CSV table of C-alpha atoms in Angstrom, one decimal:
chain,number,residue,atom,x,y,z
P,32,MET,CA,0.1,0.0,0.1
P,33,TYR,CA,3.2,2.3,0.7
P,34,ALA,CA,3.9,2.3,-3.0
P,35,LYS,CA,0.4,2.8,-4.3
P,36,PHE,CA,0.2,5.2,-2.4
P,37,ALA,CA,4.3,7.0,-3.0
P,38,LYS,CA,3.5,6.6,-6.5
P,39,LEU,CA,0.2,9.2,-6.4
P,40,HIS,CA,2.9,11.6,-5.8
P,41,ALA,CA,3.5,12.2,-9.4
P,42,PRO,CA,5.0,15.4,-11.4
P,43,GLY,CA,2.3,16.8,-13.2
P,44,ASP,CA,-0.7,14.6,-12.0
P,45,PRO,CA,-0.6,15.3,-8.1
P,46,LEU,CA,-2.5,13.9,-5.4
P,47,VAL,CA,-5.4,15.8,-4.9
P,48,LEU,CA,-6.6,15.4,-0.8
P,49,PHE,CA,-9.9,16.8,0.0
P,50,ASN,CA,-9.8,16.2,3.7
P,51,ALA,CA,-12.2,14.5,5.8
P,52,TRP,CA,-12.9,13.9,9.8
P,53,ASP,CA,-14.8,10.7,10.2
P,54,ALA,CA,-15.6,7.6,8.6
P,55,GLY,CA,-19.0,8.7,7.1
P,56,SER,CA,-16.8,12.1,5.4
P,57,ALA,CA,-13.9,10.2,4.2
P,58,LEU,CA,-16.8,7.3,2.3
P,59,ALA,CA,-18.4,10.2,0.8
P,60,ILE,CA,-15.2,11.6,-0.3
P,61,GLU,CA,-13.8,8.2,-1.9
P,62,ARG,CA,-17.3,8.0,-4.2
P,63,SER,CA,-16.4,10.8,-5.6
P,64,GLY,CA,-13.6,9.5,-7.2
P,65,ALA,CA,-10.7,10.0,-4.7
P,66,LYS,CA,-7.7,8.3,-4.9
P,67,ALA,CA,-6.5,8.5,-1.3
P,68,ILE,CA,-7.8,9.9,1.8
P,69,ALA,CA,-6.3,12.4,4.3
P,70,THR,CA,-7.4,13.6,7.6
P,71,SER,CA,-7.4,17.6,8.7
P,72,SER,CA,-6.7,17.5,12.4
P,73,TRP,CA,-8.6,20.9,13.1
P,74,ALA,CA,-11.7,19.1,11.3
P,75,VAL,CA,-11.6,16.3,13.5
P,76,ALA,CA,-11.3,17.7,16.8
P,77,ALA,CA,-13.9,20.0,16.1
P,78,ALA,CA,-16.6,17.0,14.6
P,79,LEU,CA,-16.0,16.0,18.3
P,80,GLY,CA,-16.1,18.8,19.8
P,81,PHE,CA,-12.5,19.5,20.6
P,82,GLU,CA,-10.2,22.5,19.8
P,83,ASP,CA,-7.0,21.6,17.6
P,84,GLY,CA,-3.4,21.1,19.1
P,85,GLU,CA,-3.6,17.6,20.6
P,86,SER,CA,-6.9,18.1,23.0
P,87,LEU,CA,-8.5,15.2,21.1
P,88,PRO,CA,-7.1,12.2,22.9
P,89,LEU,CA,-4.7,9.9,21.1
P,90,GLU,CA,-6.9,7.1,22.0
P,91,TRP,CA,-10.0,8.6,19.9
P,92,LEU,CA,-7.7,9.4,17.0
P,93,GLU,CA,-6.7,6.1,16.6
P,94,ARG,CA,-10.2,4.7,17.1
P,95,ILE,CA,-11.2,7.3,14.1
P,96,THR,CA,-8.3,6.2,12.0
P,97,ARG,CA,-9.0,2.4,12.5
P,98,ARG,CA,-12.6,2.9,11.5
P,99,MET,CA,-12.0,5.1,8.9
P,100,ALA,CA,-9.3,2.5,7.4
P,101,LYS,CA,-11.6,-0.3,7.6
P,102,THR,CA,-14.1,1.7,5.7
P,103,LEU,CA,-12.6,2.7,2.6
P,104,SER,CA,-10.9,1.1,-0.2
P,105,VAL,CA,-8.2,3.6,-1.0
P,106,PRO,CA,-5.2,4.7,1.3
P,107,LEU,CA,-5.5,6.6,4.3
P,108,THR,CA,-2.9,9.4,5.7
P,109,VAL,CA,-3.8,10.8,9.4
P,110,ASP,CA,-2.3,14.0,10.5
P,111,ILE,CA,-0.5,13.2,13.9
P,112,GLU,CA,-0.3,17.0,14.9
P,113,THR,CA,3.6,17.1,16.3
P,114,GLY,CA,3.2,13.4,17.3
P,115,TYR,CA,1.7,13.9,20.5
P,116,SER,CA,4.6,14.1,22.8
P,117,GLU,CA,8.1,16.0,22.4
P,118,ASP,CA,9.6,12.3,23.3
P,119,PRO,CA,11.0,10.8,19.8
P,120,ALA,CA,10.4,7.4,21.0
P,121,GLU,CA,7.2,8.2,21.9
P,122,VAL,CA,6.3,9.6,18.9
P,123,ALA,CA,7.7,6.6,16.7
P,124,ASP,CA,5.0,4.7,19.0
P,125,HIS,CA,2.2,6.9,18.1
P,126,ALA,CA,3.0,6.7,14.9
P,127,LEU,CA,3.1,2.9,14.8
P,128,ARG,CA,-0.1,2.7,16.5
P,129,MET,CA,-1.6,4.9,13.8
P,130,ARG,CA,-0.1,2.3,10.9
P,131,ASN,CA,-1.7,-0.7,13.2
P,132,THR,CA,-4.9,0.8,12.4
P,133,GLY,CA,-4.9,0.5,8.5
P,134,ALA,CA,-3.2,4.1,8.0
P,135,VAL,CA,-0.7,4.1,5.0
P,136,GLY,CA,0.8,7.7,5.8
P,137,ILE,CA,0.9,10.1,8.4
P,138,ASN,CA,1.4,14.2,8.5
P,139,ILE,CA,3.3,15.5,11.4
P,140,GLU,CA,4.4,18.7,12.0
P,141,ASP,CA,7.7,20.8,13.6
P,142,ARG,CA,5.3,22.9,15.2
P,143,ASP,CA,5.9,24.1,18.9
P,144,ARG,CA,2.9,23.2,20.4
P,145,LYS,CA,3.6,26.3,23.1
P,146,THR,CA,4.3,29.1,20.4
P,147,ALA,CA,3.2,27.8,17.3
P,148,SER,CA,6.7,28.5,15.9
P,149,PRO,CA,9.3,25.9,13.8
P,150,VAL,CA,11.1,24.0,16.9
P,151,LEU,CA,14.9,23.1,16.2
P,152,ILE,CA,15.6,21.2,13.0
P,153,GLU,CA,17.6,18.4,15.1
P,154,LYS,CA,14.8,18.2,17.8
P,155,PHE,CA,12.3,17.8,14.8
P,156,THR,CA,14.9,15.2,12.3
P,157,ALA,CA,15.1,13.1,16.2
P,158,LYS,CA,11.5,12.3,15.9
P,159,LEU,CA,11.6,11.5,12.3
P,160,ARG,CA,14.6,8.9,12.3
P,161,ALA,CA,13.0,7.6,15.6
P,162,ILE,CA,9.8,6.6,13.2
P,163,VAL,CA,11.8,5.4,10.5
P,164,SER,CA,14.0,3.1,12.8
P,165,ALA,CA,11.4,1.5,14.4
P,166,GLN,CA,8.8,0.6,11.5
P,167,SER,CA,11.7,-0.5,9.9
P,168,SER,CA,11.7,-4.1,11.6
P,169,GLU,CA,8.2,-5.0,10.9
P,170,GLY,CA,5.3,-4.2,8.4
P,171,GLU,CA,5.2,-1.7,5.5
P,172,PRO,CA,6.8,1.8,6.5
P,173,LEU,CA,4.7,5.0,6.3
P,174,PHE,CA,4.8,7.8,3.9
P,175,ILE,CA,6.1,11.0,6.4
P,176,ASN,CA,4.7,13.8,5.1
P,177,ALA,CA,6.8,16.4,7.3
P,178,ARG,CA,5.0,19.2,7.5
P,179,SER,CA,6.9,22.5,8.4
P,180,GLU,CA,5.5,25.6,10.1
P,181,VAL,CA,8.1,27.9,8.3
P,182,PHE,CA,5.1,29.9,6.5
P,183,PHE,CA,3.1,30.0,9.3
P,184,ASP,CA,5.2,31.1,12.0
P,185,PRO,CA,3.6,33.7,13.8
P,186,GLU,CA,6.9,35.2,15.3
P,187,ASP,CA,8.6,35.8,12.0
P,188,PRO,CA,7.1,39.2,10.3
P,189,THR,CA,9.3,38.6,7.3
P,190,HIS,CA,7.8,38.5,3.5
P,191,PRO,CA,7.5,34.5,2.8
P,192,SER,CA,10.1,35.0,-0.3
P,193,GLU,CA,12.6,35.9,2.8
P,194,ARG,CA,12.2,32.6,4.2
P,195,MET,CA,12.7,30.5,1.4
P,196,GLU,CA,16.4,29.5,2.3
P,197,HIS,CA,15.2,28.4,5.6
P,198,ALA,CA,12.5,26.2,4.4
P,199,ILE,CA,15.0,24.4,2.2
P,200,GLU,CA,17.2,23.8,5.0
P,201,ARG,CA,14.3,22.4,6.8
P,202,ALA,CA,13.0,20.3,3.8
P,203,HIS,CA,16.9,18.7,2.7
P,204,ALA,CA,17.2,18.3,7.0
P,205,TYR,CA,13.6,16.1,7.0
P,206,VAL,CA,13.9,14.3,3.9
P,207,ASP,CA,17.9,13.5,4.8
P,208,ALA,CA,15.9,12.6,8.2
P,209,GLY,CA,13.4,9.9,6.5
P,210,ALA,CA,10.3,12.3,5.5
P,211,ASP,CA,8.8,10.8,2.3
P,212,GLY,CA,6.9,14.9,1.4
P,213,ILE,CA,7.7,18.0,2.8
P,214,PHE,CA,4.1,20.3,3.3
P,215,PHE,CA,4.1,24.0,3.5
P,216,PRO,CA,1.0,25.3,4.8
P,217,GLY,CA,0.4,28.8,4.2
P,218,LEU,CA,2.6,29.1,1.2
P,219,LYS,CA,0.4,31.1,-1.5
P,220,ASP,CA,3.0,32.5,-4.1
P,221,PRO,CA,3.2,29.7,-7.1
P,222,ASP,CA,6.0,31.3,-7.7
P,223,LEU,CA,7.9,30.8,-4.5
P,224,VAL,CA,6.2,26.8,-4.9
P,225,ALA,CA,8.1,26.8,-8.2
P,226,LYS,CA,11.2,27.3,-6.5
P,227,LEU,CA,10.8,24.8,-3.5
P,228,VAL,CA,9.9,22.4,-6.2
P,229,GLU,CA,13.1,23.1,-8.1
P,230,ARG,CA,15.2,23.2,-5.0
P,231,ILE,CA,13.5,20.2,-2.8
P,232,GLY,CA,13.7,16.8,-4.5
P,233,ALA,CA,10.9,15.4,-2.7
P,234,PRO,CA,7.1,15.6,-3.5
P,235,ILE,CA,5.9,19.6,-2.3
P,236,ASN,CA,2.6,19.9,-0.4
P,237,VAL,CA,0.4,22.9,-0.3
P,238,MET,CA,-2.6,23.8,1.1
P,239,VAL,CA,-5.2,25.2,-1.5
P,240,GLY,CA,-8.9,26.7,-0.5
P,241,ASP,CA,-10.6,26.2,-3.8
P,242,VAL,CA,-10.9,24.7,-7.2
P,243,ASN,CA,-8.5,27.6,-8.9
P,244,GLN,CA,-5.9,27.2,-6.2
P,245,LEU,CA,-5.3,24.1,-6.7
P,246,ARG,CA,-5.1,24.5,-10.6
P,247,ILE,CA,-2.3,27.2,-9.8
P,248,MET,CA,-0.4,25.1,-7.7
P,249,LYS,CA,-0.9,22.1,-9.9
P,250,GLN,CA,0.9,24.2,-12.5
P,251,ALA,CA,3.8,25.2,-10.0
P,252,GLY,CA,4.9,21.9,-9.7
P,253,ALA,CA,2.9,20.7,-6.4
P,254,ARG,CA,3.0,16.8,-6.3
P,255,ARG,CA,0.5,16.9,-3.4
P,256,LEU,CA,-2.5,19.2,-2.9
P,257,SER,CA,-4.6,19.8,0.1
P,258,PHE,CA,-7.6,21.1,1.2
P,259,GLY,CA,-7.1,21.0,5.5
P,260,PRO,CA,-10.3,22.2,7.1
P,261,ALA,CA,-11.9,23.6,4.5
P,262,PRO,CA,-14.3,20.5,3.2
P,263,TYR,CA,-15.6,20.4,7.4
P,264,LEU,CA,-16.0,24.2,7.5
P,265,ALA,CA,-18.4,24.3,3.9
P,266,ALA,CA,-20.1,21.3,5.0
P,267,MET,CA,-21.2,23.1,8.7
P,268,GLU,CA,-22.0,26.1,7.2
P,269,MET,CA,-24.2,24.1,5.0
P,270,LEU,CA,-25.9,22.3,7.8
P,271,THR,CA,-26.2,25.5,9.6
P,272,GLU,CA,-28.2,27.3,6.6
P,273,ARG,CA,-30.3,24.1,5.9
P,274,SER,CA,-31.1,24.1,9.3
P,275,ARG,CA,-31.8,28.0,9.4
P,276,GLU,CA,-34.0,27.5,6.4
P,277,ALA,CA,-36.3,24.7,8.0
P,278,LEU,CA,-36.3,26.6,11.2
P,279,ALA,CA,-37.6,29.7,9.5
P,280,LEU,CA,-40.7,27.8,8.0
């Protein structure tokens, strides 16, 4: 399943992930023709009444992921935020727990849980190496999509173009540590995305908000395009509006 999922990150024909939050939403997206399903940590948490940021218990996430994997016939990748720990060994254990539910990939981010800024490179690569080492002994590897907060950093006032070298440095370090892909949420400039694609060998993932942005980022060379919490927000907005119409009669 890992090889099948990895091949979906193809140059010129990127993997489009319309993010789900439970088994029902995942199945609906699969029925639309999706080749794979990804969760959004924000949406999964919100659907259960939790805030984003690992307030959703890991056991709940594990249960939800298992139910989704059993429901789907396409690969599933799950967002585990920072790995639910600062200890690399614990993060590796948590990643393997997700793999044991049937997930083929994970998103893991380099965000500091207190400041929301990126942690030191060495701190995050220790997590990646621990995951790679732990999963090598048995079973298929997970597709590790390493998310960097470089362009989301609330403490960095510089223009995104000034953060490029920092982003590239982190991407190379993460790939060397075992990441299969690099995710840069918050990056909206297709010219900068194209430069990252040119400078980084691994598939680049960016978040888009609509189909027009998807087309633009596809042309820029991104090999993975995800919608994050946008599908959940749209579904909840539709539900609220339909309910308002019904209650107004």
